């Protein structure tokens, strides 16, 4: 998931569809989209040296094009990740 692109034998070069990779602490997005399902994104983002945020954004802009759904899922995920990373942590809090 953290690989930007790879070469698949018999297929050629395949790029990671997530523009979030490497931004906002994101280390592992997995995108998916279709017209009925909309855009979907599972993500992992580092908050500091010891914490990892795991998130899922599902069913974004269903019944539009897969590209529109994916764009909406990426935008919603960026908002979610950035909001959580900016949230102040309190002593003794585990989340």
Tab-separated table of N, CA, C and O in Angstrom:
chain	number	residue	atom	x	y	z
A	1	UNK	N	0.806	-1.195	0.000
A	1	UNK	CA	0.000	0.000	0.000
A	1	UNK	C	0.852	1.264	0.000
A	1	UNK	O	0.391	2.281	-0.475
A	2	UNK	N	2.036	1.213	0.521
A	2	UNK	CA	2.865	2.416	0.589
A	2	UNK	C	3.719	2.612	-0.655
A	2	UNK	O	4.462	3.573	-0.742
A	3	UNK	N	3.588	1.733	-1.630
A	3	UNK	CA	4.365	1.835	-2.852
A	3	UNK	C	3.657	2.748	-3.846
A	3	UNK	O	2.474	2.558	-4.130
A	4	UNK	N	4.371	3.735	-4.374
A	4	UNK	CA	3.776	4.671	-5.332
A	4	UNK	C	3.491	4.028	-6.679
A	4	UNK	O	2.500	4.347	-7.328
A	5	UNK	N	4.382	3.124	-7.109
A	5	UNK	CA	4.157	2.399	-8.349
A	5	UNK	C	5.010	1.138	-8.363
A	5	UNK	O	6.003	1.042	-7.642
A	6	UNK	N	4.593	0.184	-9.192
A	6	UNK	CA	5.337	-1.060	-9.328
A	6	UNK	C	5.149	-1.580	-10.743
A	6	UNK	O	4.265	-1.122	-11.466
A	7	UNK	N	5.951	-2.530	-11.109
A	7	UNK	CA	5.803	-3.173	-12.409
A	7	UNK	C	5.297	-4.585	-12.186
A	7	UNK	O	5.882	-5.350	-11.417
A	8	UNK	N	4.206	-4.921	-12.844
A	8	UNK	CA	3.593	-6.236	-12.732
A	8	UNK	C	3.900	-7.013	-14.015
A	8	UNK	O	3.579	-6.529	-15.110
A	9	UNK	N	4.518	-8.181	-13.881
A	9	UNK	CA	4.832	-8.973	-15.076
A	9	UNK	C	3.580	-9.231	-15.922
A	9	UNK	O	2.533	-9.592	-15.388
A	10	UNK	N	3.691	-9.000	-17.202
A	10	UNK	CA	2.579	-9.215	-18.112
A	10	UNK	C	1.587	-8.076	-18.169
A	10	UNK	O	0.704	-8.051	-19.016
A	11	UNK	N	1.711	-7.125	-17.242
A	11	UNK	CA	0.791	-5.982	-17.205
A	11	UNK	C	1.534	-4.687	-17.475
A	11	UNK	O	1.071	-3.820	-18.206
A	12	UNK	N	2.696	-4.544	-16.861
A	12	UNK	CA	3.468	-3.312	-16.991
A	12	UNK	C	3.404	-2.486	-15.720
A	12	UNK	O	3.121	-3.002	-14.639
A	13	UNK	N	3.650	-1.193	-15.858
A	13	UNK	CA	3.691	-0.293	-14.708
A	13	UNK	C	2.281	-0.014	-14.195
A	13	UNK	O	1.380	0.285	-14.965
A	14	UNK	N	2.128	-0.121	-12.877
A	14	UNK	CA	0.849	0.155	-12.220
A	14	UNK	C	1.107	1.190	-11.136
A	14	UNK	O	1.979	1.001	-10.279
A	15	UNK	N	0.369	2.294	-11.164
A	15	UNK	CA	0.546	3.370	-10.190
A	15	UNK	C	-0.488	3.261	-9.079
A	15	UNK	O	-1.618	2.836	-9.303
A	16	UNK	N	-0.090	3.664	-7.870
A	16	UNK	CA	-1.004	3.755	-6.744
A	16	UNK	C	-1.969	4.900	-7.038
A	16	UNK	O	-1.554	5.995	-7.384
A	17	UNK	N	-3.271	4.670	-6.886
A	17	UNK	CA	-4.276	5.673	-7.220
A	17	UNK	C	-4.497	6.738	-6.172
A	17	UNK	O	-5.338	7.613	-6.348
A	18	UNK	N	-3.759	6.709	-5.082
A	18	UNK	CA	-3.989	7.668	-4.011
A	18	UNK	C	-3.006	8.824	-4.054
A	18	UNK	O	-1.798	8.631	-3.986
A	19	UNK	N	-3.540	10.016	-4.136
A	19	UNK	CA	-2.713	11.220	-4.070
A	19	UNK	C	-2.355	11.571	-2.629
A	19	UNK	O	-1.575	12.488	-2.402
A	20	UNK	N	-2.906	10.861	-1.659
A	20	UNK	CA	-2.614	11.140	-0.248
A	20	UNK	C	-1.300	10.517	0.217
A	20	UNK	O	-0.722	10.968	1.200
A	21	UNK	N	-0.840	9.492	-0.477
A	21	UNK	CA	0.365	8.795	-0.069
A	21	UNK	C	1.530	9.771	0.066
A	21	UNK	O	1.828	10.528	-0.852
A	22	UNK	N	2.139	9.786	1.248
A	22	UNK	CA	3.273	10.667	1.500
A	22	UNK	C	2.893	12.057	1.977
A	22	UNK	O	3.753	12.883	2.233
A	23	UNK	N	1.603	12.344	2.124
A	23	UNK	CA	1.154	13.637	2.650
A	23	UNK	C	0.386	13.411	3.943
A	23	UNK	O	-0.159	12.330	4.175
A	24	UNK	N	0.360	14.393	4.807
A	24	UNK	CA	-0.400	14.327	6.069
A	24	UNK	C	-0.085	13.078	6.880
A	24	UNK	O	-0.940	12.550	7.573
A	25	UNK	N	1.128	12.572	6.755
A	25	UNK	CA	1.532	11.387	7.497
A	25	UNK	C	1.014	10.087	6.921
A	25	UNK	O	1.191	9.029	7.514
A	26	UNK	N	0.351	10.128	5.761
A	26	UNK	CA	-0.258	8.933	5.181
A	26	UNK	C	0.823	7.973	4.692
A	26	UNK	O	1.705	8.351	3.930
A	27	UNK	N	0.737	6.728	5.170
A	27	UNK	CA	1.707	5.701	4.808
A	27	UNK	C	1.065	4.508	4.127
A	27	UNK	O	1.767	3.634	3.635
A	28	UNK	N	-0.241	4.451	4.079
A	28	UNK	CA	-0.859	3.269	3.497
A	28	UNK	C	-2.293	3.431	3.075
A	28	UNK	O	-3.182	2.962	3.767
A	29	UNK	N	-2.541	4.071	1.963
A	29	UNK	CA	-3.921	4.115	1.475
A	29	UNK	C	-4.204	2.978	0.512
A	29	UNK	O	-3.313	2.488	-0.174
A	30	UNK	N	-5.445	2.552	0.476
A	30	UNK	CA	-5.905	1.590	-0.523
A	30	UNK	C	-7.207	2.119	-1.084
A	30	UNK	O	-8.194	2.252	-0.368
A	31	UNK	N	-7.196	2.482	-2.353
A	31	UNK	CA	-8.370	3.059	-2.994
A	31	UNK	C	-9.194	1.993	-3.686
A	31	UNK	O	-8.723	0.904	-3.991
A	32	UNK	N	-10.419	2.349	-3.971
A	32	UNK	CA	-11.311	1.517	-4.763
A	32	UNK	C	-12.503	2.356	-5.168
A	32	UNK	O	-12.920	3.237	-4.424
A	33	UNK	N	-13.031	2.117	-6.364
A	33	UNK	CA	-14.207	2.873	-6.786
A	33	UNK	C	-14.925	2.141	-7.904
A	33	UNK	O	-14.318	1.420	-8.688
A	34	UNK	N	-16.231	2.331	-7.929
A	34	UNK	CA	-17.074	1.849	-9.016
A	34	UNK	C	-18.315	2.727	-9.030
A	34	UNK	O	-18.595	3.439	-8.064
A	35	UNK	N	-19.067	2.695	-10.102
A	35	UNK	CA	-20.258	3.536	-10.192
A	35	UNK	C	-21.244	3.233	-9.070
A	35	UNK	O	-21.663	4.150	-8.357
A	36	UNK	N	-21.651	1.965	-8.837
A	36	UNK	CA	-22.621	1.726	-7.769
A	36	UNK	C	-22.069	1.948	-6.361
A	36	UNK	O	-22.783	2.403	-5.472
A	37	UNK	N	-20.792	1.624	-6.143
A	37	UNK	CA	-20.214	1.704	-4.793
A	37	UNK	C	-19.721	3.100	-4.449
A	37	UNK	O	-19.572	3.433	-3.285
A	38	UNK	N	-19.420	3.905	-5.446
A	38	UNK	CA	-18.804	5.201	-5.185
A	38	UNK	C	-17.338	5.019	-4.861
A	38	UNK	O	-16.755	3.961	-5.079
A	39	UNK	N	-16.730	6.071	-4.340
A	39	UNK	CA	-15.312	6.022	-3.989
A	39	UNK	C	-15.120	5.524	-2.575
A	39	UNK	O	-15.902	5.845	-1.675
A	40	UNK	N	-14.069	4.749	-2.382
A	40	UNK	CA	-13.764	4.161	-1.083
A	40	UNK	C	-12.270	4.274	-0.832
A	40	UNK	O	-11.473	4.188	-1.761
A	41	UNK	N	-11.909	4.476	0.429
A	41	UNK	CA	-10.496	4.575	0.758
A	41	UNK	C	-10.254	4.061	2.165
A	41	UNK	O	-10.894	4.509	3.119
A	42	UNK	N	-9.351	3.104	2.278
A	42	UNK	CA	-8.824	2.674	3.571
A	42	UNK	C	-7.482	3.352	3.706
A	42	UNK	O	-6.701	3.392	2.761
A	43	UNK	N	-7.202	3.915	4.872
A	43	UNK	CA	-5.944	4.649	5.019
A	43	UNK	C	-5.300	4.395	6.369
A	43	UNK	O	-5.953	4.029	7.333
A	44	UNK	N	-3.991	4.616	6.373
A	44	UNK	CA	-3.197	4.562	7.587
A	44	UNK	C	-2.310	5.797	7.580
A	44	UNK	O	-1.688	6.110	6.573
A	45	UNK	N	-2.290	6.519	8.702
A	45	UNK	CA	-1.488	7.741	8.788
A	45	UNK	C	-0.819	7.814	10.150
A	45	UNK	O	-1.434	7.528	11.173
A	46	UNK	N	0.441	8.207	10.140
A	46	UNK	CA	1.180	8.390	11.387
A	46	UNK	C	0.806	9.738	11.989
A	46	UNK	O	0.704	10.730	11.286
A	47	UNK	N	0.614	9.747	13.316
A	47	UNK	CA	0.329	11.004	14.004
A	47	UNK	C	1.555	11.533	14.712
A	47	UNK	O	1.700	12.716	14.892
A	48	UNK	N	2.392	10.652	15.172
A	48	UNK	CA	3.635	11.007	15.852
A	48	UNK	C	4.482	9.742	15.857
A	48	UNK	O	4.196	8.819	15.099
A	49	UNK	N	5.437	9.651	16.680
A	49	UNK	CA	6.304	8.482	16.677
A	49	UNK	C	5.671	7.197	17.164
A	49	UNK	O	6.202	6.122	16.944
A	50	UNK	N	4.517	7.259	17.848
A	50	UNK	CA	3.965	6.054	18.455
A	50	UNK	C	2.537	5.728	18.053
A	50	UNK	O	2.041	4.672	18.422
A	51	UNK	N	1.859	6.602	17.343
A	51	UNK	CA	0.451	6.372	17.032
A	51	UNK	C	0.211	6.282	15.533
A	51	UNK	O	0.842	6.974	14.742
A	52	UNK	N	-0.754	5.445	15.177
A	52	UNK	CA	-1.133	5.252	13.789
A	52	UNK	C	-2.651	5.356	13.694
A	52	UNK	O	-3.374	4.667	14.411
A	53	UNK	N	-3.131	6.237	12.829
A	53	UNK	CA	-4.566	6.361	12.583
A	53	UNK	C	-4.952	5.398	11.469
A	53	UNK	O	-4.285	5.337	10.445
A	54	UNK	N	-6.019	4.664	11.671
A	54	UNK	CA	-6.574	3.814	10.633
A	54	UNK	C	-7.968	4.322	10.334
A	54	UNK	O	-8.738	4.596	11.257
A	55	UNK	N	-8.293	4.492	9.070
A	55	UNK	CA	-9.594	5.049	8.736
A	55	UNK	C	-10.178	4.431	7.479
A	55	UNK	O	-9.466	3.854	6.654
A	56	UNK	N	-11.491	4.556	7.356
A	56	UNK	CA	-12.201	4.098	6.165
A	56	UNK	C	-13.230	5.140	5.782
A	56	UNK	O	-13.988	5.616	6.631
A	57	UNK	N	-13.239	5.503	4.533
A	57	UNK	CA	-14.252	6.387	3.966
A	57	UNK	C	-14.910	5.578	2.855
A	57	UNK	O	-14.227	5.073	1.955
A	58	UNK	N	-16.228	5.429	2.923
A	58	UNK	CA	-16.945	4.560	1.996
A	58	UNK	C	-18.095	5.290	1.309
A	58	UNK	O	-18.617	6.278	1.826
A	59	UNK	N	-18.473	4.807	0.138
A	59	UNK	CA	-19.694	5.191	-0.567
A	59	UNK	C	-19.746	6.686	-0.902
A	59	UNK	O	-20.777	7.330	-0.757
A	60	UNK	N	-18.617	7.232	-1.338
A	60	UNK	CA	-18.560	8.654	-1.702
A	60	UNK	C	-19.013	8.841	-3.147
A	60	UNK	O	-18.485	8.229	-4.056
A	61	UNK	N	-20.009	9.684	-3.359
A	61	UNK	CA	-20.529	10.030	-4.690
A	61	UNK	C	-20.898	8.784	-5.495
A	61	UNK	O	-20.556	8.661	-6.670
A	62	UNK	N	-21.613	7.883	-4.842
A	62	UNK	CA	-22.091	6.683	-5.528
A	62	UNK	C	-22.968	7.082	-6.708
A	62	UNK	O	-23.595	8.148	-6.711
A	63	UNK	N	-22.994	6.228	-7.712
A	63	UNK	CA	-23.789	6.425	-8.927
A	63	UNK	C	-23.327	7.607	-9.770
A	63	UNK	O	-24.099	8.181	-10.523
A	64	UNK	N	-22.062	7.989	-9.583
A	64	UNK	CA	-21.410	8.926	-10.490
A	64	UNK	C	-20.295	8.125	-11.165
A	64	UNK	O	-20.283	6.901	-11.094
A	65	UNK	N	-19.349	8.776	-11.760
A	65	UNK	CA	-18.249	8.026	-12.365
A	65	UNK	C	-17.297	7.543	-11.276
A	65	UNK	O	-17.205	8.150	-10.207
A	66	UNK	N	-16.571	6.465	-11.535
A	66	UNK	CA	-15.572	6.016	-10.559
A	66	UNK	C	-14.553	7.112	-10.229
A	66	UNK	O	-14.142	7.238	-9.073
A	67	UNK	N	-14.170	7.917	-11.203
A	67	UNK	CA	-13.207	9.002	-10.948
A	67	UNK	C	-13.781	10.038	-9.985
A	67	UNK	O	-13.076	10.514	-9.087
A	68	UNK	N	-15.050	10.390	-10.142
A	68	UNK	CA	-15.677	11.343	-9.214
A	68	UNK	C	-15.752	10.768	-7.802
A	68	UNK	O	-15.501	11.462	-6.824
A	69	UNK	N	-16.108	9.499	-7.708
A	69	UNK	CA	-16.169	8.845	-6.399
A	69	UNK	C	-14.819	8.792	-5.728
A	69	UNK	O	-14.697	9.051	-4.524
A	70	UNK	N	-13.785	8.469	-6.495
A	70	UNK	CA	-12.436	8.393	-5.934
A	70	UNK	C	-11.963	9.764	-5.477
A	70	UNK	O	-11.399	9.906	-4.387
A	71	UNK	N	-12.201	10.791	-6.270
A	71	UNK	CA	-11.820	12.154	-5.878
A	71	UNK	C	-12.515	12.548	-4.580
A	71	UNK	O	-11.886	13.097	-3.674
A	72	UNK	N	-13.795	12.255	-4.461
A	72	UNK	CA	-14.552	12.580	-3.243
A	72	UNK	C	-14.009	11.802	-2.047
A	72	UNK	O	-13.894	12.349	-0.938
A	73	UNK	N	-13.658	10.524	-2.245
A	73	UNK	CA	-13.116	9.715	-1.145
A	73	UNK	C	-11.768	10.252	-0.689
A	73	UNK	O	-11.485	10.312	0.519
A	74	UNK	N	-10.930	10.656	-1.618
A	74	UNK	CA	-9.622	11.235	-1.263
A	74	UNK	C	-9.795	12.536	-0.493
A	74	UNK	O	-9.127	12.767	0.517
A	75	UNK	N	-10.703	13.388	-0.932
A	75	UNK	CA	-10.946	14.664	-0.238
A	75	UNK	C	-11.497	14.433	1.159
A	75	UNK	O	-11.054	15.068	2.123
A	76	UNK	N	-12.471	13.546	1.293
A	76	UNK	CA	-13.054	13.260	2.610
A	76	UNK	C	-12.013	12.652	3.542
A	76	UNK	O	-11.955	12.991	4.733
A	77	UNK	N	-11.175	11.782	3.017
A	77	UNK	CA	-10.132	11.165	3.834
A	77	UNK	C	-9.106	12.181	4.295
A	77	UNK	O	-8.681	12.160	5.452
A	78	UNK	N	-8.697	13.078	3.405
A	78	UNK	CA	-7.734	14.122	3.791
A	78	UNK	C	-8.316	14.986	4.917
A	78	UNK	O	-7.635	15.280	5.901
A	79	UNK	N	-9.576	15.358	4.802
A	79	UNK	CA	-10.229	16.162	5.851
A	79	UNK	C	-10.247	15.406	7.174
A	79	UNK	O	-9.929	15.958	8.231
A	80	UNK	N	-10.608	14.131	7.131
A	80	UNK	CA	-10.655	13.302	8.337
A	80	UNK	C	-9.275	13.156	8.966
A	80	UNK	O	-9.094	13.384	10.169
A	81	UNK	N	-8.280	12.814	8.169
A	81	UNK	CA	-6.916	12.604	8.683
A	81	UNK	C	-6.345	13.900	9.258
A	81	UNK	O	-5.812	13.908	10.371
A	82	UNK	N	-6.450	14.984	8.505
A	82	UNK	CA	-5.904	16.258	8.992
A	82	UNK	C	-6.602	16.714	10.273
A	82	UNK	O	-5.962	17.223	11.188
A	83	UNK	N	-7.914	16.512	10.356
A	83	UNK	CA	-8.649	16.886	11.565
A	83	UNK	C	-8.216	16.079	12.770
A	83	UNK	O	-8.032	16.618	13.870
A	84	UNK	N	-8.024	14.792	12.588
A	84	UNK	CA	-7.587	13.948	13.703
A	84	UNK	C	-6.146	14.227	14.102
A	84	UNK	O	-5.811	14.215	15.288
A	85	UNK	N	-5.281	14.480	13.129
A	85	UNK	CA	-3.875	14.776	13.448
A	85	UNK	C	-3.755	16.097	14.207
A	85	UNK	O	-2.852	16.270	15.013
A	86	UNK	N	-4.657	17.037	13.953
A	86	UNK	CA	-4.602	18.346	14.599
A	86	UNK	C	-5.257	18.336	15.982
A	86	UNK	O	-5.068	19.262	16.765
A	87	UNK	N	-5.998	17.287	16.286
A	87	UNK	CA	-6.713	17.206	17.562
A	87	UNK	C	-5.727	17.117	18.713
A	87	UNK	O	-4.842	16.260	18.713
A	88	UNK	N	-5.872	17.988	19.692
A	88	UNK	CA	-4.952	17.915	20.840
A	88	UNK	C	-5.180	16.637	21.632
A	88	UNK	O	-6.298	16.197	21.818
A	89	UNK	N	-4.087	16.038	22.056
A	89	UNK	CA	-4.170	14.839	22.888
A	89	UNK	C	-4.084	15.251	24.349
A	89	UNK	O	-3.317	16.129	24.701
A	90	UNK	N	-4.851	14.599	25.172
A	90	UNK	CA	-4.798	14.877	26.592
A	90	UNK	C	-4.043	13.752	27.284
A	90	UNK	O	-4.064	12.604	26.845
A	91	UNK	N	-3.375	14.091	28.375
A	91	UNK	CA	-2.600	13.094	29.102
A	91	UNK	C	-3.536	11.983	29.586
A	91	UNK	O	-4.611	12.242	30.104
A	92	UNK	N	-3.112	10.743	29.382
A	92	UNK	CA	-3.911	9.602	29.806
A	92	UNK	C	-4.926	9.181	28.789
A	92	UNK	O	-5.588	8.180	28.943
A	93	UNK	N	-5.073	9.931	27.708
A	93	UNK	CA	-6.018	9.575	26.665
A	93	UNK	C	-5.385	8.576	25.709
A	93	UNK	O	-4.232	8.708	25.343
A	94	UNK	N	-6.152	7.582	25.297
A	94	UNK	CA	-5.621	6.627	24.324
A	94	UNK	C	-6.150	6.910	22.926
A	94	UNK	O	-5.960	6.154	22.013
A	95	UNK	N	-6.872	7.968	22.710
A	95	UNK	CA	-7.387	8.232	21.368
A	95	UNK	C	-7.867	9.596	21.290
A	95	UNK	O	-8.114	10.249	20.412
